[in-house]
Amino acid sequence: MKNSIEVIWKEGFLNEKSLVAPKINDLYNQKSKHLVDKMKRMFKVNLIVIVIMAILFLIIYYFLDAIWQGAAVSVLLLLTAWYSIRQKRSIKTLDHGATSLDYLKSFDRSIKDALSEDEKILRFTYPLYFLIAMSTIWSAWNKGPITSKMYQKYPDVIFIGSVPLFAWIIAGVATLLMFYFSDRIYRWDVGLIYGRVFRKLEETIAEMEKLKQG
Amino acid sequence: MSNDFYQTSILPFAAIIIKICRAYTNSQEDFEDYYQEVCLQIWRSKDNFREQCKWSTWVYRISLNVCLTLLKKSKGNGQTYFTSDVLPDVIITENRAFEDESLNQLYVAIRHLSEVDRALILLYLEEKSYQEIADILGTNANNIGVRVNRIKERLKKILDEKFN
């Protein structure tokens, strides 16, 4: 080595053209891209998990000898997956706008629209999942001597179609509660998976707007 | 970020940011990402500047923090990250960011150092005093000199091995 590192450094940077700052045109371009890509990846993984669950439930319910309930859960999950794919397509056709801020804003809007649509659908599907689960539990019990034992032990209990009336009432109330609270359950569910990244999206948009104002 | 702020508070110190970002990136794309993130962070934290130090010191501190954070993030995301010892020569020697070949070689050697050693030697080469280096890195000034000498030895060894 001819020169010391100090000399290399000093002489190297004399008249060094590479020290010209890179142009900053769209400061958040790359950042927005990373964020949207991350969210799209998360949606994709979620979709794959739903499809896997649909298959798994069918297998598990088959072994529980409750194939119809399993088929119902699978169909519901596959419908959810199909609906998510439709929503993803609408995100793909989003207007990229003039800047990354426009794009992020329309991305955020489309996600919020999708979530509110999901909320409407899940108002019915959550109670349905619950009823299917109840039905599975009951059909599993019914195969055993539980019903006859209950008949003997509580002869005063009213049965409707081999199900005690109080069980119908509990299931009915729980279903109504699920129907009523479905939006909150869904928001909690979504927050659990996407909460952090949604907050990040909102923070980025807020920061970009502030940046725009100077 | 207003154009005024960029012109008056960042652009005059662009050389500092460029020198630091180059030491922590292996491609032009990454370099531009890091540079932009540093500029943003300077803008974001401008209100926290209390004039207890020079603005240039503030820029050094933010640039180093951002570069170290981004490097850590890229490790966490499982992105291709090369530690100093396993950095493939093909990648680092092809990254000729400067016209001066000796400078390119020096940067190759610097990228072989650990993250903190890179920061330390950059500040030393920028002729910061040991106390300033310690202030920027948030460390004790006592052993800076010993560490600098050790790093210089290591750099010489790397340069001899790779380029002589």
Tab-separated table of C-alpha atoms in Angstrom:
chain	number	residue	atom	x	y	z
A	1	MET	CA	0.000	0.000	0.000
A	2	LYS	CA	1.602	3.238	-1.176
A	3	ASN	CA	-0.462	5.778	0.765
A	4	SER	CA	-1.851	5.766	4.245
A	5	ILE	CA	-5.621	5.431	4.549
A	6	GLU	CA	-5.806	9.058	5.676
A	7	VAL	CA	-4.124	10.181	2.432
A	8	ILE	CA	-6.304	7.905	0.294
A	9	TRP	CA	-9.371	9.388	1.990
A	10	LYS	CA	-8.292	12.986	1.676
A	11	GLU	CA	-7.008	12.796	-1.894
A	12	GLY	CA	-9.841	10.543	-2.987
A	13	PHE	CA	-12.442	13.075	-2.042
A	14	LEU	CA	-10.685	16.020	-3.665
A	15	ASN	CA	-12.810	16.985	-6.643
A	16	GLU	CA	-14.838	13.847	-6.178
A	17	LYS	CA	-17.909	14.106	-8.406
A	18	SER	CA	-19.568	11.182	-6.659
A	19	LEU	CA	-20.233	13.389	-3.673
A	20	VAL	CA	-23.047	15.090	-5.524
A	21	ALA	CA	-26.270	14.300	-3.705
A	22	PRO	CA	-28.678	11.989	-5.479
A	23	LYS	CA	-31.820	13.715	-6.713
A	24	ILE	CA	-34.797	13.401	-4.452
A	25	ASN	CA	-37.909	13.412	-6.587
A	26	ASP	CA	-40.374	11.209	-4.862
A	27	LEU	CA	-38.984	10.726	-1.409
A	28	TYR	CA	-41.431	8.078	-0.299
A	29	ASN	CA	-41.619	6.141	-3.526
A	30	GLN	CA	-39.532	3.204	-2.384
A	31	LYS	CA	-40.942	3.311	1.126
A	32	SER	CA	-44.534	3.186	-0.136
A	33	LYS	CA	-43.680	0.338	-2.440
A	34	HIS	CA	-42.182	-1.675	0.426
A	35	LEU	CA	-45.202	-1.063	2.626
A	36	VAL	CA	-47.755	-1.995	-0.030
A	37	ASP	CA	-45.711	-5.050	-1.035
A	38	LYS	CA	-45.578	-6.141	2.599
A	39	MET	CA	-49.336	-5.822	2.974
A	40	LYS	CA	-49.960	-7.690	-0.257
A	41	ARG	CA	-47.653	-10.471	0.953
A	42	MET	CA	-49.604	-10.649	4.218
A	43	PHE	CA	-52.930	-10.874	2.347
A	44	LYS	CA	-51.520	-13.669	0.213
A	45	VAL	CA	-50.308	-15.639	3.247
A	46	ASN	CA	-53.683	-15.141	4.915
A	47	LEU	CA	-55.423	-16.481	1.814
A	48	ILE	CA	-53.197	-19.566	1.728
A	49	VAL	CA	-53.885	-20.187	5.441
A	50	ILE	CA	-57.665	-19.968	4.814
A	51	VAL	CA	-57.479	-22.525	1.987
A	52	ILE	CA	-55.305	-24.869	4.082
A	53	MET	CA	-57.762	-24.529	6.958
A	54	ALA	CA	-60.659	-25.367	4.620
A	55	ILE	CA	-58.935	-28.619	3.659
A	56	LEU	CA	-57.872	-29.423	7.220
A	57	PHE	CA	-61.366	-28.863	8.646
A	58	LEU	CA	-62.811	-31.260	6.087
A	59	ILE	CA	-60.317	-33.948	7.115
A	60	ILE	CA	-60.742	-33.336	10.870
A	61	TYR	CA	-64.552	-33.328	10.662
A	62	TYR	CA	-64.440	-36.501	8.584
A	63	PHE	CA	-62.622	-38.257	11.423
A	64	LEU	CA	-65.089	-36.741	13.908
A	65	ASP	CA	-67.799	-38.358	11.828
A	66	ALA	CA	-69.335	-34.942	11.153
A	67	ILE	CA	-68.624	-34.688	7.444
A	68	TRP	CA	-71.590	-32.372	6.694
A	69	GLN	CA	-70.506	-29.857	9.298
A	70	GLY	CA	-66.945	-30.120	7.972
A	71	ALA	CA	-68.162	-29.530	4.442
A	72	ALA	CA	-70.133	-26.497	5.611
A	73	VAL	CA	-67.087	-24.978	7.342
A	74	SER	CA	-64.922	-25.687	4.293
A	75	VAL	CA	-67.439	-24.102	1.942
A	76	LEU	CA	-67.647	-21.018	4.170
A	77	LEU	CA	-63.850	-20.726	4.304
A	78	LEU	CA	-63.486	-21.240	0.555
A	79	LEU	CA	-66.139	-18.585	-0.058
A	80	THR	CA	-64.139	-16.253	2.184
A	81	ALA	CA	-61.001	-17.042	0.149
A	82	TRP	CA	-62.849	-16.463	-3.131
A	83	TYR	CA	-64.164	-13.146	-1.865
A	84	SER	CA	-60.658	-12.108	-0.736
A	85	ILE	CA	-59.283	-12.906	-4.203
A	86	ARG	CA	-61.968	-10.662	-5.716
A	87	GLN	CA	-61.008	-7.879	-3.331
A	88	LYS	CA	-57.318	-8.328	-4.155
A	89	ARG	CA	-58.115	-7.924	-7.840
A	90	SER	CA	-59.751	-4.587	-7.158
A	91	ILE	CA	-56.618	-3.476	-5.269
A	92	LYS	CA	-54.483	-4.430	-8.278
A	93	THR	CA	-56.458	-2.110	-10.519
A	94	LEU	CA	-55.964	0.854	-8.193
A	95	ASP	CA	-55.079	4.173	-9.708
A	96	HIS	CA	-51.396	4.776	-9.006
A	97	GLY	CA	-51.984	8.505	-9.240
A	98	ALA	CA	-49.358	11.129	-9.760
A	99	THR	CA	-47.437	10.467	-6.537
A	100	SER	CA	-46.866	7.697	-4.064
A	101	LEU	CA	-49.044	9.621	-1.602
A	102	ASP	CA	-51.996	9.358	-4.033
A	103	TYR	CA	-51.339	5.656	-4.402
A	104	LEU	CA	-51.067	5.038	-0.669
A	105	LYS	CA	-54.254	6.991	-0.057
A	106	SER	CA	-56.219	5.013	-2.642
A	107	PHE	CA	-54.708	1.794	-1.252
A	108	ASP	CA	-55.799	2.782	2.263
A	109	ARG	CA	-59.282	3.674	1.010
A	110	SER	CA	-59.680	0.387	-0.827
A	111	ILE	CA	-58.613	-1.549	2.278
A	112	LYS	CA	-61.091	0.336	4.442
A	113	ASP	CA	-63.858	-0.338	1.883
A	114	ALA	CA	-62.928	-4.004	1.803
A	115	LEU	CA	-62.973	-4.208	5.597
A	116	SER	CA	-66.401	-2.611	5.850
A	117	GLU	CA	-67.727	-5.039	3.190
A	118	ASP	CA	-66.176	-7.926	5.113
A	119	GLU	CA	-67.854	-6.704	8.268
A	120	LYS	CA	-71.273	-6.987	6.609
A	121	ILE	CA	-70.588	-10.515	5.404
A	122	LEU	CA	-69.075	-11.691	8.670
A	123	ARG	CA	-72.186	-10.536	10.510
A	124	PHE	CA	-73.699	-13.724	9.101
A	125	THR	CA	-70.716	-16.017	8.788
A	126	TYR	CA	-69.513	-15.719	12.411
A	127	PRO	CA	-72.870	-16.926	13.801
A	128	LEU	CA	-72.873	-19.637	11.136
A	129	TYR	CA	-69.439	-20.875	12.235
A	130	PHE	CA	-70.702	-20.885	15.800
A	131	LEU	CA	-73.850	-22.850	14.923
A	132	ILE	CA	-71.821	-25.390	12.963
A	133	ALA	CA	-69.479	-25.812	15.929
A	134	MET	CA	-72.480	-26.271	18.262
A	135	SER	CA	-74.033	-28.761	15.898
A	136	THR	CA	-70.763	-30.724	15.757
A	137	ILE	CA	-70.485	-30.839	19.530
A	138	TRP	CA	-74.092	-31.874	19.914
A	139	SER	CA	-73.954	-34.594	17.266
A	140	ALA	CA	-70.824	-35.961	18.949
A	141	TRP	CA	-72.619	-36.045	22.313
A	142	ASN	CA	-75.766	-37.476	20.852
A	143	LYS	CA	-73.931	-40.588	19.745
A	144	GLY	CA	-73.129	-41.435	23.319
A	145	PRO	CA	-75.454	-42.319	26.171
A	146	ILE	CA	-75.614	-38.646	27.309
A	147	THR	CA	-79.101	-37.923	25.915
A	148	SER	CA	-80.684	-41.014	27.466
A	149	LYS	CA	-78.913	-40.296	30.748
A	150	MET	CA	-80.265	-36.749	30.673
A	151	TYR	CA	-83.773	-38.062	29.984
A	152	GLN	CA	-83.487	-40.266	33.058
A	153	LYS	CA	-81.869	-37.689	35.325
A	154	TYR	CA	-83.953	-34.665	34.320
A	155	PRO	CA	-87.318	-36.000	33.206
A	156	ASP	CA	-88.824	-32.491	33.411
A	157	VAL	CA	-86.467	-30.979	30.847
A	158	ILE	CA	-88.168	-30.201	27.576
A	159	PHE	CA	-86.406	-31.609	24.516
A	160	ILE	CA	-86.821	-30.332	20.987
A	161	GLY	CA	-85.446	-32.778	18.440
A	162	SER	CA	-83.310	-34.558	21.079
A	163	VAL	CA	-81.781	-31.216	22.130
A	164	PRO	CA	-82.788	-29.769	25.517
A	165	LEU	CA	-84.720	-26.514	25.304
A	166	PHE	CA	-82.166	-24.657	27.468
A	167	ALA	CA	-79.423	-25.662	25.002
A	168	TRP	CA	-81.506	-24.199	22.165
A	169	ILE	CA	-81.957	-21.006	24.157
A	170	ILE	CA	-78.234	-20.708	25.015
A	171	ALA	CA	-77.245	-21.369	21.397
A	172	GLY	CA	-79.846	-18.879	20.178
A	173	VAL	CA	-78.719	-16.132	22.547
A	174	ALA	CA	-75.040	-16.777	21.734
A	175	THR	CA	-75.815	-16.636	18.001
A	176	LEU	CA	-77.651	-13.353	18.409
A	177	LEU	CA	-74.770	-11.956	20.468
A	178	MET	CA	-72.311	-13.034	17.777
A	179	PHE	CA	-74.494	-11.382	15.166
A	180	TYR	CA	-74.623	-8.205	17.228
A	181	PHE	CA	-70.913	-8.107	18.118
A	182	SER	CA	-69.596	-9.513	14.827
A	183	ASP	CA	-68.161	-6.151	13.732
A	184	ARG	CA	-66.203	-5.820	16.970
A	185	ILE	CA	-65.016	-9.429	16.822
A	186	TYR	CA	-63.926	-8.881	13.228
A	187	ARG	CA	-62.074	-5.649	14.032
A	188	TRP	CA	-60.286	-7.396	16.894
A	189	ASP	CA	-59.463	-10.332	14.602
A	190	VAL	CA	-58.127	-8.039	11.851
A	191	GLY	CA	-56.234	-5.901	14.374
A	192	LEU	CA	-54.520	-8.997	15.689
A	193	ILE	CA	-53.093	-9.884	12.265
A	194	TYR	CA	-52.829	-6.573	10.426
A	195	GLY	CA	-52.974	-4.007	13.246
A	196	ARG	CA	-49.313	-3.034	13.128
A	197	VAL	CA	-49.094	-2.723	9.373
A	198	PHE	CA	-52.367	-0.752	9.162
A	199	ARG	CA	-51.059	1.680	11.768
A	200	LYS	CA	-47.830	1.967	9.785
A	201	LEU	CA	-49.826	2.794	6.654
A	202	GLU	CA	-51.742	5.514	8.463
A	203	GLU	CA	-48.559	6.948	9.995
A	204	THR	CA	-46.835	6.984	6.602
A	205	ILE	CA	-49.741	8.800	4.948
A	206	ALA	CA	-49.864	11.347	7.797
A	207	GLU	CA	-46.113	11.914	7.542
A	208	MET	CA	-46.222	12.259	3.771
A	209	GLU	CA	-48.966	14.849	4.035
A	210	LYS	CA	-46.938	16.762	6.594
A	211	LEU	CA	-43.915	16.488	4.331
A	212	LYS	CA	-45.936	17.858	1.440
A	213	GLN	CA	-46.946	20.869	3.483
A	214	GLY	CA	-43.318	21.528	4.333
B	1	MET	CA	-39.951	18.692	3.601
B	2	SER	CA	-39.660	22.151	2.171
B	3	ASN	CA	-37.166	22.774	-0.543
B	4	ASP	CA	-35.622	25.500	1.617
B	5	PHE	CA	-34.878	23.098	4.452
B	6	TYR	CA	-33.302	20.637	2.043
B	7	GLN	CA	-31.226	23.333	0.356
B	8	THR	CA	-30.007	25.011	3.526
B	9	SER	CA	-29.810	22.259	6.122
B	10	ILE	CA	-29.191	19.042	4.231
B	11	LEU	CA	-27.546	19.747	0.898
B	12	PRO	CA	-24.468	21.501	2.378
B	13	PHE	CA	-23.910	18.348	4.446
B	14	ALA	CA	-24.718	15.881	1.672
B	15	ALA	CA	-21.068	14.799	1.473
B	16	ILE	CA	-21.222	13.537	5.063
B	17	ILE	CA	-24.396	11.572	4.374
B	18	ILE	CA	-23.026	10.140	1.132
B	19	LYS	CA	-19.748	9.037	2.735
B	20	ILE	CA	-21.597	7.283	5.549
B	21	CYS	CA	-24.312	5.699	3.414
B	22	ARG	CA	-21.731	4.344	0.987
B	23	ALA	CA	-19.994	2.544	3.848
B	24	TYR	CA	-23.166	0.684	4.791
B	25	THR	CA	-24.561	-0.221	1.374
B	26	ASN	CA	-23.469	-2.525	-1.394
B	27	SER	CA	-25.496	-1.236	-4.301
B	28	GLN	CA	-26.537	2.062	-5.837
B	29	GLU	CA	-30.203	1.232	-5.143
B	30	ASP	CA	-29.569	0.634	-1.438
B	31	PHE	CA	-27.392	3.720	-1.269
B	32	GLU	CA	-30.175	5.913	-2.648
B	33	ASP	CA	-32.677	4.342	-0.225
B	34	TYR	CA	-30.394	4.966	2.733
B	35	TYR	CA	-29.644	8.503	1.596
B	36	GLN	CA	-33.339	9.330	1.335
B	37	GLU	CA	-34.104	7.787	4.694
B	38	VAL	CA	-31.324	9.807	6.333
B	39	CYS	CA	-32.688	13.025	4.767
B	40	LEU	CA	-36.162	12.195	6.006
B	41	GLN	CA	-34.916	11.426	9.480
B	42	ILE	CA	-32.998	14.715	9.624
B	43	TRP	CA	-36.175	16.519	8.612
B	44	ARG	CA	-38.261	14.551	11.135
B	45	SER	CA	-35.896	15.263	14.003
B	46	LYS	CA	-35.096	18.880	13.158
B	47	ASP	CA	-37.228	20.089	16.086
B	48	ASN	CA	-35.198	17.965	18.496
B	49	PHE	CA	-31.973	19.766	17.606
B	50	ARG	CA	-31.087	21.781	20.690
B	51	GLU	CA	-27.888	23.414	19.447
B	52	GLN	CA	-25.877	21.635	22.125
B	53	CYS	CA	-23.703	20.414	19.286
B	54	LYS	CA	-22.918	21.558	15.766
B	55	TRP	CA	-25.477	20.842	13.058
B	56	SER	CA	-22.870	18.753	11.242
B	57	THR	CA	-22.435	16.590	14.362
B	58	TRP	CA	-26.201	16.171	14.445
B	59	VAL	CA	-26.148	15.101	10.788
B	60	TYR	CA	-23.365	12.576	11.498
B	61	ARG	CA	-25.279	11.160	14.433
B	62	ILE	CA	-28.540	10.784	12.532
B	63	SER	CA	-26.844	9.379	9.438
B	64	LEU	CA	-25.080	6.708	11.467
B	65	ASN	CA	-28.171	5.851	13.481
B	66	VAL	CA	-30.320	5.524	10.375
B	67	CYS	CA	-27.731	3.394	8.564
B	68	LEU	CA	-27.292	1.085	11.551
B	69	THR	CA	-31.070	0.793	11.999
B	70	LEU	CA	-31.678	0.049	8.335
B	71	LEU	CA	-28.918	-2.534	8.355
B	72	LYS	CA	-30.444	-4.182	11.411
B	73	LYS	CA	-33.889	-4.118	9.778
B	74	SER	CA	-32.600	-5.726	6.606
B	75	LYS	CA	-31.045	-8.460	8.749
B	76	GLY	CA	-34.352	-8.932	10.574
B	77	ASN	CA	-36.325	-9.104	7.324
B	78	GLY	CA	-34.079	-11.905	6.174
B	79	GLN	CA	-32.915	-9.809	3.259
B	80	THR	CA	-29.553	-10.570	1.776
B	81	TYR	CA	-27.179	-9.197	4.265
B	82	PHE	CA	-23.482	-9.785	4.252
B	83	THR	CA	-21.508	-9.514	7.437
B	84	SER	CA	-18.046	-8.121	7.285
B	85	ASP	CA	-16.376	-11.499	7.173
B	86	VAL	CA	-18.534	-13.221	4.604
B	87	LEU	CA	-19.126	-10.300	2.284
B	88	PRO	CA	-18.619	-11.714	-1.198
B	89	ASP	CA	-15.822	-9.889	-2.983
B	90	VAL	CA	-17.756	-9.939	-6.247
B	91	ILE	CA	-20.460	-7.730	-4.759
B	92	ILE	CA	-18.254	-5.319	-2.916
B	93	THR	CA	-15.530	-4.957	-5.512
B	94	GLU	CA	-18.066	-4.341	-8.287
B	95	ASN	CA	-19.550	-1.479	-6.324
B	96	ARG	CA	-17.351	1.264	-7.748
B	97	ALA	CA	-19.063	4.336	-6.460
B	98	PHE	CA	-16.105	6.703	-6.769
B	99	GLU	CA	-13.861	7.766	-9.618
B	100	ASP	CA	-10.746	7.328	-7.514
B	101	GLU	CA	-9.806	3.650	-7.540
B	102	SER	CA	-7.888	3.799	-4.252
B	103	LEU	CA	-10.955	5.270	-2.595
B	104	ASN	CA	-13.128	2.474	-3.977
B	105	GLN	CA	-10.647	-0.026	-2.561
B	106	LEU	CA	-10.644	1.708	0.802
B	107	TYR	CA	-14.453	1.534	0.879
B	108	VAL	CA	-14.288	-2.171	0.059
B	109	ALA	CA	-12.024	-2.617	3.071
B	110	ILE	CA	-14.266	-0.462	5.272
B	111	ARG	CA	-17.285	-2.595	4.345
B	112	HIS	CA	-15.401	-5.589	5.703
B	113	LEU	CA	-15.432	-4.038	9.180
B	114	SER	CA	-18.140	-4.423	11.784
B	115	GLU	CA	-20.930	-1.797	11.785
B	116	VAL	CA	-19.548	0.132	14.757
B	117	ASP	CA	-15.949	0.000	13.522
B	118	ARG	CA	-17.123	1.417	10.213
B	119	ALA	CA	-18.721	4.357	12.025
B	120	LEU	CA	-15.626	4.906	14.105
B	121	ILE	CA	-13.169	4.915	11.221
B	122	LEU	CA	-15.407	7.154	9.098
B	123	LEU	CA	-15.488	9.732	11.871
B	124	TYR	CA	-11.741	9.425	12.363
B	125	LEU	CA	-11.122	9.919	8.642
B	126	GLU	CA	-13.383	12.951	8.742
B	127	GLU	CA	-10.906	14.346	11.259
B	128	LYS	CA	-13.266	14.370	14.196
B	129	SER	CA	-11.583	14.561	17.580
B	130	TYR	CA	-11.742	11.527	19.855
B	131	GLN	CA	-14.142	13.412	22.073
B	132	GLU	CA	-16.412	14.251	19.126
B	133	ILE	CA	-16.296	10.631	17.973
B	134	ALA	CA	-17.218	9.505	21.463
B	135	ASP	CA	-20.071	12.042	21.606
B	136	ILE	CA	-21.484	10.975	18.256
B	137	LEU	CA	-21.226	7.269	19.017
B	138	GLY	CA	-22.309	7.688	22.615
B	139	THR	CA	-19.212	6.000	23.984
B	140	ASN	CA	-16.183	6.775	26.137
B	141	ALA	CA	-13.341	8.762	24.549
B	142	ASN	CA	-10.656	6.873	26.488
B	143	ASN	CA	-10.153	3.887	24.265
B	144	ILE	CA	-11.072	5.492	20.919
B	145	GLY	CA	-7.419	5.955	19.977
B	146	VAL	CA	-6.550	2.316	20.624
B	147	ARG	CA	-9.562	1.160	18.653
B	148	VAL	CA	-8.756	3.473	15.743
B	149	ASN	CA	-5.229	2.088	15.538
B	150	ARG	CA	-6.544	-1.456	15.611
B	151	ILE	CA	-9.047	-0.682	12.838
B	152	LYS	CA	-6.374	1.017	10.719
B	153	GLU	CA	-4.186	-2.088	11.048
B	154	ARG	CA	-7.115	-4.240	9.994
B	155	LEU	CA	-7.857	-1.992	7.003
B	156	LYS	CA	-4.232	-2.110	5.882
B	157	LYS	CA	-4.276	-5.885	6.131
B	158	ILE	CA	-7.490	-6.146	4.113
B	159	LEU	CA	-6.186	-3.740	1.464
B	160	ASP	CA	-2.909	-5.681	1.190
B	161	GLU	CA	-4.689	-9.003	0.940
B	162	LYS	CA	-7.312	-7.896	-1.567
B	163	PHE	CA	-5.484	-5.448	-3.775
B	164	ASN	CA	-1.748	-5.992	-3.544
